[in-house]
Amino acid sequence: MKKDRLFIAFEGIDGSGKSTQVKMLLAYLEACGHKVYPTFEPTDSRIGRMIRDIFNHREEGDQRVIAALFAADRLNHLLHSQDGILKKLEEGYTVITDRYYLSSYAYHSVYVPMDWVADLNRMSKSLLRPDLTVYIDMKPEVSMERLSRSRQNIEMYETLSHQVNVREKYHEAIERVKDTENICIIDGSQSPEVVHSYIRSAVEPYV
Ligand code: ADP
Ligand code: TYD
């Protein structure tokens, strides 16, 4: 199971604790002597900025266009010649991404068929599948409460009813890909330290 190039994706609804856990896993892996490159989607590229402009209501964007922009942002995230994920893996980094194509399956299939979203992401999937996807499962009532305590701006997708739909779609997406992807489901309702200990146990066989 040990890999010399490791790619880990974190998934979950907004406020499920992904970025907290990415930081904790990064610190742990670095302390073990690994070179780690943390990254995230939507990225900071121009395509990522277009997505954020739509989310912040500065630009109009049909849901099909948003799904396509995310697919383009992801390809650029993989293929960029300097800081693309493939390049970083080639340089010997363990790459941890906060969101990858399972996010697209879940968020966009609330509006368009999941098959269509899967087609849009087929190229990314054939270029690079995560060695491990960590899905942090969380009741939307709890994550929304956490977000409302920590954020001033609530984005387009951050309403309770939408997060309920997205969580259902995540479960549908996991069911769909579970035979071909390595996904570990973590209960995100406990303290950050306890959640981290579960994630560590899931990652340890690979490092
Ligand atoms: P995400 O990246 O999934 O949106 P964050 O890691 O930013 O989620 O967490 C959202 C909020 O919840 C932050 O204020 C964070 O400090 C808090 N938080 C994260 N994990 C936990 C946890 N296990 N228990 C309580 N609060 C948490
Ligand atoms: P998020 O991880 O919350 O970034 P930030 O911390 O900058 O707000 O992602 C922003 C939103 O993008 C979030 O609601 C999930 C959504 N999203 C999609 O709709 N499709 C995707 O493919 C990805 C990666 C994210």
PDB file of C-alpha atoms and ligand atoms in Angstrom:
ATOM      1  CA  MET A   1       0.000   0.000   0.000  1.00  0.00           C
ATOM      2  CA  LYS A   2       2.941   2.389   0.572  1.00  0.00           C
ATOM      3  CA  LYS A   3       3.296   4.911  -2.250  1.00  0.00           C
ATOM      4  CA  ASP A   4       6.183   7.145  -3.230  1.00  0.00           C
ATOM      5  CA  ARG A   5       3.816   9.803  -4.579  1.00  0.00           C
ATOM      6  CA  LEU A   6       0.693  10.309  -2.578  1.00  0.00           C
ATOM      7  CA  PHE A   7      -2.347  12.349  -3.566  1.00  0.00           C
ATOM      8  CA  ILE A   8      -5.048  12.892  -0.937  1.00  0.00           C
ATOM      9  CA  ALA A   9      -8.337  14.725  -1.540  1.00  0.00           C
ATOM     10  CA  PHE A  10     -10.554  16.141   1.215  1.00  0.00           C
ATOM     11  CA  GLU A  11     -14.282  16.346   0.617  1.00  0.00           C
ATOM     12  CA  GLY A  12     -17.375  17.433   2.518  1.00  0.00           C
ATOM     13  CA  ILE A  13     -20.044  20.106   2.656  1.00  0.00           C
ATOM     14  CA  ASP A  14     -19.126  23.713   3.483  1.00  0.00           C
ATOM     15  CA  GLY A  15     -17.970  24.068   7.094  1.00  0.00           C
ATOM     16  CA  SER A  16     -17.427  20.325   7.587  1.00  0.00           C
ATOM     17  CA  GLY A  17     -13.885  20.976   8.814  1.00  0.00           C
ATOM     18  CA  LYS A  18     -11.841  20.241   5.672  1.00  0.00           C
ATOM     19  CA  SER A  19      -9.387  23.120   5.867  1.00  0.00           C
ATOM     20  CA  THR A  20      -8.887  22.547   9.622  1.00  0.00           C
ATOM     21  CA  GLN A  21      -8.092  18.891   8.939  1.00  0.00           C
ATOM     22  CA  VAL A  22      -5.880  19.618   5.919  1.00  0.00           C
ATOM     23  CA  LYS A  23      -3.731  21.826   8.187  1.00  0.00           C
ATOM     24  CA  MET A  24      -3.531  19.164  10.899  1.00  0.00           C
ATOM     25  CA  LEU A  25      -2.621  16.406   8.427  1.00  0.00           C
ATOM     26  CA  LEU A  26      -0.041  18.675   6.787  1.00  0.00           C
ATOM     27  CA  ALA A  27       1.615  19.345  10.160  1.00  0.00           C
ATOM     28  CA  TYR A  28       1.611  15.647  10.999  1.00  0.00           C
ATOM     29  CA  LEU A  29       3.069  14.512   7.658  1.00  0.00           C
ATOM     30  CA  GLU A  30       5.727  17.234   7.730  1.00  0.00           C
ATOM     31  CA  ALA A  31       6.695  16.180  11.246  1.00  0.00           C
ATOM     32  CA  CYS A  32       7.129  12.659   9.831  1.00  0.00           C
ATOM     33  CA  GLY A  33       9.582  14.099   7.293  1.00  0.00           C
ATOM     34  CA  HIS A  34       7.372  14.286   4.183  1.00  0.00           C
ATOM     35  CA  LYS A  35       7.462  17.129   1.679  1.00  0.00           C
ATOM     36  CA  VAL A  36       3.824  18.204   1.523  1.00  0.00           C
ATOM     37  CA  TYR A  37       2.077  20.544  -0.924  1.00  0.00           C
ATOM     38  CA  PRO A  38      -1.371  21.688   0.277  1.00  0.00           C
ATOM     39  CA  THR A  39      -3.743  23.075  -2.328  1.00  0.00           C
ATOM     40  CA  PHE A  40      -7.443  23.743  -2.891  1.00  0.00           C
ATOM     41  CA  GLU A  41     -10.289  24.221  -5.355  1.00  0.00           C
ATOM     42  CA  PRO A  42     -11.610  26.590  -6.573  1.00  0.00           C
ATOM     43  CA  THR A  43      -8.002  27.672  -7.181  1.00  0.00           C
ATOM     44  CA  ASP A  44      -6.551  31.176  -7.237  1.00  0.00           C
ATOM     45  CA  SER A  45      -6.159  31.050 -11.022  1.00  0.00           C
ATOM     46  CA  ARG A  46      -8.093  33.381 -13.328  1.00  0.00           C
ATOM     47  CA  ILE A  47     -10.633  30.621 -13.837  1.00  0.00           C
ATOM     48  CA  GLY A  48     -11.001  30.267 -10.058  1.00  0.00           C
ATOM     49  CA  ARG A  49     -11.490  34.022  -9.797  1.00  0.00           C
ATOM     50  CA  MET A  50     -14.256  33.880 -12.412  1.00  0.00           C
ATOM     51  CA  ILE A  51     -15.993  31.264 -10.265  1.00  0.00           C
ATOM     52  CA  ARG A  52     -15.656  33.409  -7.126  1.00  0.00           C
ATOM     53  CA  ASP A  53     -17.058  36.423  -8.998  1.00  0.00           C
ATOM     54  CA  ILE A  54     -20.158  34.393  -9.829  1.00  0.00           C
ATOM     55  CA  PHE A  55     -20.436  33.177  -6.233  1.00  0.00           C
ATOM     56  CA  ASN A  56     -20.142  36.736  -4.952  1.00  0.00           C
ATOM     57  CA  HIS A  57     -22.867  37.847  -7.386  1.00  0.00           C
ATOM     58  CA  ARG A  58     -20.492  40.105  -9.338  1.00  0.00           C
ATOM     59  CA  GLU A  59     -21.096  38.063 -12.535  1.00  0.00           C
ATOM     60  CA  GLU A  60     -24.005  36.060 -13.827  1.00  0.00           C
ATOM     61  CA  GLY A  61     -23.435  32.318 -14.246  1.00  0.00           C
ATOM     62  CA  ASP A  62     -25.800  29.560 -15.325  1.00  0.00           C
ATOM     63  CA  GLN A  63     -25.308  26.334 -13.289  1.00  0.00           C
ATOM     64  CA  ARG A  64     -24.051  24.529 -16.415  1.00  0.00           C
ATOM     65  CA  VAL A  65     -21.450  27.249 -16.950  1.00  0.00           C
ATOM     66  CA  ILE A  66     -20.378  27.043 -13.294  1.00  0.00           C
ATOM     67  CA  ALA A  67     -19.937  23.255 -13.591  1.00  0.00           C
ATOM     68  CA  ALA A  68     -17.853  23.709 -16.753  1.00  0.00           C
ATOM     69  CA  LEU A  69     -15.703  26.428 -15.144  1.00  0.00           C
ATOM     70  CA  PHE A  70     -14.941  24.123 -12.211  1.00  0.00           C
ATOM     71  CA  ALA A  71     -13.942  21.362 -14.659  1.00  0.00           C
ATOM     72  CA  ALA A  72     -11.606  23.808 -16.459  1.00  0.00           C
ATOM     73  CA  ASP A  73     -10.199  25.100 -13.147  1.00  0.00           C
ATOM     74  CA  ARG A  74      -9.482  21.495 -12.132  1.00  0.00           C
ATOM     75  CA  LEU A  75      -7.660  20.682 -15.374  1.00  0.00           C
ATOM     76  CA  ASN A  76      -5.539  23.785 -14.937  1.00  0.00           C
ATOM     77  CA  HIS A  77      -4.948  22.784 -11.302  1.00  0.00           C
ATOM     78  CA  LEU A  78      -3.617  19.440 -12.531  1.00  0.00           C
ATOM     79  CA  LEU A  79      -1.716  20.540 -15.604  1.00  0.00           C
ATOM     80  CA  HIS A  80      -0.190  23.929 -14.751  1.00  0.00           C
ATOM     81  CA  SER A  81       3.493  23.672 -15.681  1.00  0.00           C
ATOM     82  CA  GLN A  82       4.858  25.246 -12.460  1.00  0.00           C
ATOM     83  CA  ASP A  83       2.463  24.632  -9.620  1.00  0.00           C
ATOM     84  CA  GLY A  84       0.150  22.014 -11.095  1.00  0.00           C
ATOM     85  CA  ILE A  85      -0.596  18.928  -8.998  1.00  0.00           C
ATOM     86  CA  LEU A  86       1.061  16.575 -11.512  1.00  0.00           C
ATOM     87  CA  LYS A  87       4.219  18.683 -11.471  1.00  0.00           C
ATOM     88  CA  LYS A  88       4.289  18.736  -7.651  1.00  0.00           C
ATOM     89  CA  LEU A  89       3.889  14.953  -7.480  1.00  0.00           C
ATOM     90  CA  GLU A  90       6.710  14.595 -10.008  1.00  0.00           C
ATOM     91  CA  GLU A  91       8.870  16.776  -7.716  1.00  0.00           C
ATOM     92  CA  GLY A  92       8.283  14.320  -4.873  1.00  0.00           C
ATOM     93  CA  TYR A  93       5.624  16.155  -2.890  1.00  0.00           C
ATOM     94  CA  THR A  94       2.715  14.512  -1.169  1.00  0.00           C
ATOM     95  CA  VAL A  95      -0.210  16.612  -2.416  1.00  0.00           C
ATOM     96  CA  ILE A  96      -3.277  17.293  -0.271  1.00  0.00           C
ATOM     97  CA  THR A  97      -6.158  19.061  -1.956  1.00  0.00           C
ATOM     98  CA  ASP A  98      -9.113  20.691  -0.225  1.00  0.00           C
ATOM     99  CA  ARG A  99     -11.773  19.520  -2.756  1.00  0.00           C
ATOM    100  CA  TYR A 100     -11.475  17.640  -6.044  1.00  0.00           C
ATOM    101  CA  TYR A 101     -13.890  16.126  -8.577  1.00  0.00           C
ATOM    102  CA  LEU A 102     -16.209  14.553  -5.999  1.00  0.00           C
ATOM    103  CA  SER A 103     -17.126  18.149  -5.037  1.00  0.00           C
ATOM    104  CA  SER A 104     -18.306  18.696  -8.597  1.00  0.00           C
ATOM    105  CA  TYR A 105     -20.316  15.473  -8.581  1.00  0.00           C
ATOM    106  CA  ALA A 106     -22.060  16.574  -5.382  1.00  0.00           C
ATOM    107  CA  TYR A 107     -22.549  20.331  -5.855  1.00  0.00           C
ATOM    108  CA  HIS A 108     -23.519  20.422  -9.519  1.00  0.00           C
ATOM    109  CA  SER A 109     -25.735  17.362  -9.625  1.00  0.00           C
ATOM    110  CA  VAL A 110     -28.172  19.287  -7.438  1.00  0.00           C
ATOM    111  CA  TYR A 111     -28.922  21.177 -10.706  1.00  0.00           C
ATOM    112  CA  VAL A 112     -27.805  18.985 -13.625  1.00  0.00           C
ATOM    113  CA  PRO A 113     -27.580  15.191 -14.055  1.00  0.00           C
ATOM    114  CA  MET A 114     -24.613  13.585 -12.277  1.00  0.00           C
ATOM    115  CA  ASP A 115     -23.768  11.693 -15.492  1.00  0.00           C
ATOM    116  CA  TRP A 116     -23.203  14.989 -17.247  1.00  0.00           C
ATOM    117  CA  VAL A 117     -20.945  16.241 -14.419  1.00  0.00           C
ATOM    118  CA  ALA A 118     -19.014  12.956 -14.503  1.00  0.00           C
ATOM    119  CA  ASP A 119     -18.510  13.368 -18.266  1.00  0.00           C
ATOM    120  CA  LEU A 120     -17.201  16.906 -17.766  1.00  0.00           C
ATOM    121  CA  ASN A 121     -14.664  15.570 -15.264  1.00  0.00           C
ATOM    122  CA  ARG A 122     -13.625  12.476 -17.167  1.00  0.00           C
ATOM    123  CA  MET A 123     -10.314  13.971 -18.316  1.00  0.00           C
ATOM    124  CA  SER A 124      -9.278  14.976 -14.768  1.00  0.00           C
ATOM    125  CA  LYS A 125     -10.251  11.560 -13.494  1.00  0.00           C
ATOM    126  CA  SER A 126      -8.179   9.806 -16.146  1.00  0.00           C
ATOM    127  CA  LEU A 127      -5.192  12.073 -15.448  1.00  0.00           C
ATOM    128  CA  LEU A 128      -5.192  11.553 -11.684  1.00  0.00           C
ATOM    129  CA  ARG A 129      -7.361   9.722  -9.176  1.00  0.00           C
ATOM    130  CA  PRO A 130      -6.717  10.352  -5.490  1.00  0.00           C
ATOM    131  CA  ASP A 131      -4.893   7.553  -3.673  1.00  0.00           C
ATOM    132  CA  LEU A 132      -7.254   8.374  -0.842  1.00  0.00           C
ATOM    133  CA  THR A 133     -10.327  10.600  -0.597  1.00  0.00           C
ATOM    134  CA  VAL A 134     -11.226  11.674   2.937  1.00  0.00           C
ATOM    135  CA  TYR A 135     -14.936  12.518   3.078  1.00  0.00           C
ATOM    136  CA  ILE A 136     -15.844  14.367   6.275  1.00  0.00           C
ATOM    137  CA  ASP A 137     -19.492  13.669   6.900  1.00  0.00           C
ATOM    138  CA  MET A 138     -21.389  16.271   8.831  1.00  0.00           C
ATOM    139  CA  LYS A 139     -24.986  17.250   9.510  1.00  0.00           C
ATOM    140  CA  PRO A 140     -25.654  20.543   7.683  1.00  0.00           C
ATOM    141  CA  GLU A 141     -27.327  21.988  10.797  1.00  0.00           C
ATOM    142  CA  VAL A 142     -23.980  21.706  12.616  1.00  0.00           C
ATOM    143  CA  SER A 143     -21.744  22.938   9.781  1.00  0.00           C
ATOM    144  CA  MET A 144     -23.995  25.934   9.081  1.00  0.00           C
ATOM    145  CA  GLU A 145     -23.896  26.827  12.772  1.00  0.00           C
ATOM    146  CA  ARG A 146     -20.076  26.649  12.685  1.00  0.00           C
ATOM    147  CA  LEU A 147     -19.960  28.801   9.542  1.00  0.00           C
ATOM    148  CA  SER A 148     -22.313  31.431  10.898  1.00  0.00           C
ATOM    149  CA  ARG A 149     -20.023  31.798  13.920  1.00  0.00           C
ATOM    150  CA  SER A 150     -16.845  32.135  11.844  1.00  0.00           C
ATOM    151  CA  ARG A 151     -17.841  33.993   8.650  1.00  0.00           C
ATOM    152  CA  GLN A 152     -19.174  37.416   7.791  1.00  0.00           C
ATOM    153  CA  ASN A 153     -20.147  36.576   4.209  1.00  0.00           C
ATOM    154  CA  ILE A 154     -22.221  33.560   3.380  1.00  0.00           C
ATOM    155  CA  GLU A 155     -21.683  32.446  -0.233  1.00  0.00           C
ATOM    156  CA  MET A 156     -24.133  31.320  -2.909  1.00  0.00           C
ATOM    157  CA  TYR A 157     -24.262  27.673  -1.812  1.00  0.00           C
ATOM    158  CA  GLU A 158     -24.198  28.212   1.926  1.00  0.00           C
ATOM    159  CA  THR A 159     -27.867  27.840   2.855  1.00  0.00           C
ATOM    160  CA  LEU A 160     -29.159  25.026   5.014  1.00  0.00           C
ATOM    161  CA  SER A 161     -31.533  23.592   2.400  1.00  0.00           C
ATOM    162  CA  HIS A 162     -28.801  23.597  -0.221  1.00  0.00           C
ATOM    163  CA  GLN A 163     -26.285  21.924   2.083  1.00  0.00           C
ATOM    164  CA  VAL A 164     -28.875  19.226   2.850  1.00  0.00           C
ATOM    165  CA  ASN A 165     -29.168  18.562  -0.906  1.00  0.00           C
ATOM    166  CA  VAL A 166     -25.400  18.588  -1.401  1.00  0.00           C
ATOM    167  CA  ARG A 167     -24.865  16.104   1.437  1.00  0.00           C
ATOM    168  CA  GLU A 168     -27.406  13.743  -0.169  1.00  0.00           C
ATOM    169  CA  LYS A 169     -25.614  14.116  -3.493  1.00  0.00           C
ATOM    170  CA  TYR A 170     -22.255  13.379  -1.844  1.00  0.00           C
ATOM    171  CA  HIS A 171     -23.711  10.128  -0.525  1.00  0.00           C
ATOM    172  CA  GLU A 172     -25.090   9.312  -3.993  1.00  0.00           C
ATOM    173  CA  ALA A 173     -21.720  10.141  -5.591  1.00  0.00           C
ATOM    174  CA  ILE A 174     -19.815   7.964  -3.104  1.00  0.00           C
ATOM    175  CA  GLU A 175     -22.187   5.075  -3.804  1.00  0.00           C
ATOM    176  CA  ARG A 176     -21.561   5.599  -7.526  1.00  0.00           C
ATOM    177  CA  VAL A 177     -17.746   5.586  -7.396  1.00  0.00           C
ATOM    178  CA  LYS A 178     -17.025   3.440  -4.327  1.00  0.00           C
ATOM    179  CA  ASP A 179     -15.852   0.402  -6.322  1.00  0.00           C
ATOM    180  CA  THR A 180     -13.244   2.374  -8.253  1.00  0.00           C
ATOM    181  CA  GLU A 181     -12.154   4.973  -5.692  1.00  0.00           C
ATOM    182  CA  ASN A 182     -10.608   4.656  -2.267  1.00  0.00           C
ATOM    183  CA  ILE A 183     -12.865   6.727  -0.019  1.00  0.00           C
ATOM    184  CA  CYS A 184     -12.803   6.860   3.740  1.00  0.00           C
ATOM    185  CA  ILE A 185     -15.812   8.359   5.483  1.00  0.00           C
ATOM    186  CA  ILE A 186     -15.080  10.220   8.711  1.00  0.00           C
ATOM    187  CA  ASP A 187     -17.635  11.474  11.214  1.00  0.00           C
ATOM    188  CA  GLY A 188     -16.853  15.192  11.451  1.00  0.00           C
ATOM    189  CA  SER A 189     -19.023  15.936  14.467  1.00  0.00           C
ATOM    190  CA  GLN A 190     -16.312  15.308  17.066  1.00  0.00           C
ATOM    191  CA  SER A 191     -13.468  17.543  18.219  1.00  0.00           C
ATOM    192  CA  PRO A 192     -10.785  18.505  15.641  1.00  0.00           C
ATOM    193  CA  GLU A 193      -8.256  16.285  17.488  1.00  0.00           C
ATOM    194  CA  VAL A 194     -10.506  13.223  17.414  1.00  0.00           C
ATOM    195  CA  VAL A 195     -11.360  13.758  13.725  1.00  0.00           C
ATOM    196  CA  HIS A 196      -7.636  14.132  13.005  1.00  0.00           C
ATOM    197  CA  SER A 197      -6.850  10.864  14.778  1.00  0.00           C
ATOM    198  CA  TYR A 198      -9.318   9.000  12.520  1.00  0.00           C
ATOM    199  CA  ILE A 199      -7.807  10.626   9.438  1.00  0.00           C
ATOM    200  CA  ARG A 200      -4.303   9.732  10.586  1.00  0.00           C
ATOM    201  CA  SER A 201      -5.318   6.095  10.927  1.00  0.00           C
ATOM    202  CA  ALA A 202      -6.706   6.165   7.394  1.00  0.00           C
ATOM    203  CA  VAL A 203      -3.574   7.790   5.946  1.00  0.00           C
ATOM    204  CA  GLU A 204      -0.928   5.867   7.895  1.00  0.00           C
ATOM    205  CA  PRO A 205      -0.968   2.722   5.719  1.00  0.00           C
ATOM    206  CA  TYR A 206       0.131   4.872   2.748  1.00  0.00           C
ATOM    207  CA  VAL A 207       3.017   6.799   4.298  1.00  0.00           C
TER     208      VAL A 207
HETATM  209  P1  ADP B   1     -14.370  23.799   5.644  1.00  0.00           P
HETATM  210  O1  ADP B   1     -12.962  23.975   5.170  1.00  0.00           O
HETATM  211  O2  ADP B   1     -14.874  22.411   5.419  1.00  0.00           O
HETATM  212  O3  ADP B   1     -15.326  24.838   5.123  1.00  0.00           O
HETATM  213  P2  ADP B   1     -13.353  24.700   8.225  1.00  0.00           P
HETATM  214  O4  ADP B   1     -12.197  23.815   8.543  1.00  0.00           O
HETATM  215  O5  ADP B   1     -13.046  26.061   7.687  1.00  0.00           O
HETATM  216  O6  ADP B   1     -14.378  23.944   7.234  1.00  0.00           O
HETATM  217  O7  ADP B   1     -14.247  24.803   9.532  1.00  0.00           O
HETATM  218  C1  ADP B   1     -15.390  25.662   9.590  1.00  0.00           C
HETATM  219  C2  ADP B   1     -15.469  26.272  11.013  1.00  0.00           C
HETATM  220  O8  ADP B   1     -15.668  25.235  11.965  1.00  0.00           O
HETATM  221  C3  ADP B   1     -14.199  26.993  11.435  1.00  0.00           C
HETATM  222  O9  ADP B   1     -14.564  28.082  12.248  1.00  0.00           O
HETATM  223  C4  ADP B   1     -13.447  25.958  12.267  1.00  0.00           C
HETATM  224  O10 ADP B   1     -12.621  26.552  13.243  1.00  0.00           O
HETATM  225  C5  ADP B   1     -14.600  25.181  12.908  1.00  0.00           C
HETATM  226  N1  ADP B   1     -14.293  23.752  13.096  1.00  0.00           N
HETATM  227  C6  ADP B   1     -13.562  22.939  12.285  1.00  0.00           C
HETATM  228  N2  ADP B   1     -13.517  21.667  12.755  1.00  0.00           N
HETATM  229  C7  ADP B   1     -14.245  21.671  13.895  1.00  0.00           C
HETATM  230  C8  ADP B   1     -14.604  20.647  14.855  1.00  0.00           C
HETATM  231  N3  ADP B   1     -14.193  19.371  14.702  1.00  0.00           N
HETATM  232  N4  ADP B   1     -15.374  21.003  15.909  1.00  0.00           N
HETATM  233  C9  ADP B   1     -15.801  22.294  16.043  1.00  0.00           C
HETATM  234  N5  ADP B   1     -15.521  23.304  15.184  1.00  0.00           N
HETATM  235  C10 ADP B   1     -14.752  23.018  14.125  1.00  0.00           C
HETATM  236  P1  TYD B   2     -14.751  26.399  -0.640  1.00  0.00           P
HETATM  237  O1  TYD B   2     -13.968  25.157  -0.431  1.00  0.00           O
HETATM  238  O2  TYD B   2     -15.799  26.706   0.395  1.00  0.00           O
HETATM  239  O3  TYD B   2     -13.830  27.627  -0.856  1.00  0.00           O
HETATM  240  P2  TYD B   2     -13.777  28.972  -0.013  1.00  0.00           P
HETATM  241  O4  TYD B   2     -13.197  28.567   1.320  1.00  0.00           O
HETATM  242  O5  TYD B   2     -12.889  29.816  -0.855  1.00  0.00           O
HETATM  243  O6  TYD B   2     -15.184  29.509   0.108  1.00  0.00           O
HETATM  244  O7  TYD B   2     -15.441  26.282  -2.057  1.00  0.00           O
HETATM  245  C1  TYD B   2     -16.297  27.292  -2.516  1.00  0.00           C
HETATM  246  C2  TYD B   2     -17.577  26.668  -2.989  1.00  0.00           C
HETATM  247  O8  TYD B   2     -17.349  26.009  -4.245  1.00  0.00           O
HETATM  248  C3  TYD B   2     -18.161  25.638  -2.054  1.00  0.00           C
HETATM  249  O9  TYD B   2     -19.500  26.011  -1.741  1.00  0.00           O
HETATM  250  C4  TYD B   2     -18.163  24.368  -2.878  1.00  0.00           C
HETATM  251  C5  TYD B   2     -18.163  24.868  -4.291  1.00  0.00           C
HETATM  252  N1  TYD B   2     -17.618  23.930  -5.298  1.00  0.00           N
HETATM  253  C6  TYD B   2     -18.429  23.508  -6.358  1.00  0.00           C
HETATM  254  O10 TYD B   2     -19.595  23.900  -6.453  1.00  0.00           O
HETATM  255  N2  TYD B   2     -17.918  22.670  -7.307  1.00  0.00           N
HETATM  256  C7  TYD B   2     -16.647  22.209  -7.250  1.00  0.00           C
HETATM  257  O11 TYD B   2     -16.212  21.430  -8.132  1.00  0.00           O
HETATM  258  C8  TYD B   2     -15.805  22.658  -6.149  1.00  0.00           C
HETATM  259  C9  TYD B   2     -14.375  22.209  -6.082  1.00  0.00           C
HETATM  260  C10 TYD B   2     -16.333  23.520  -5.203  1.00  0.00           C
END
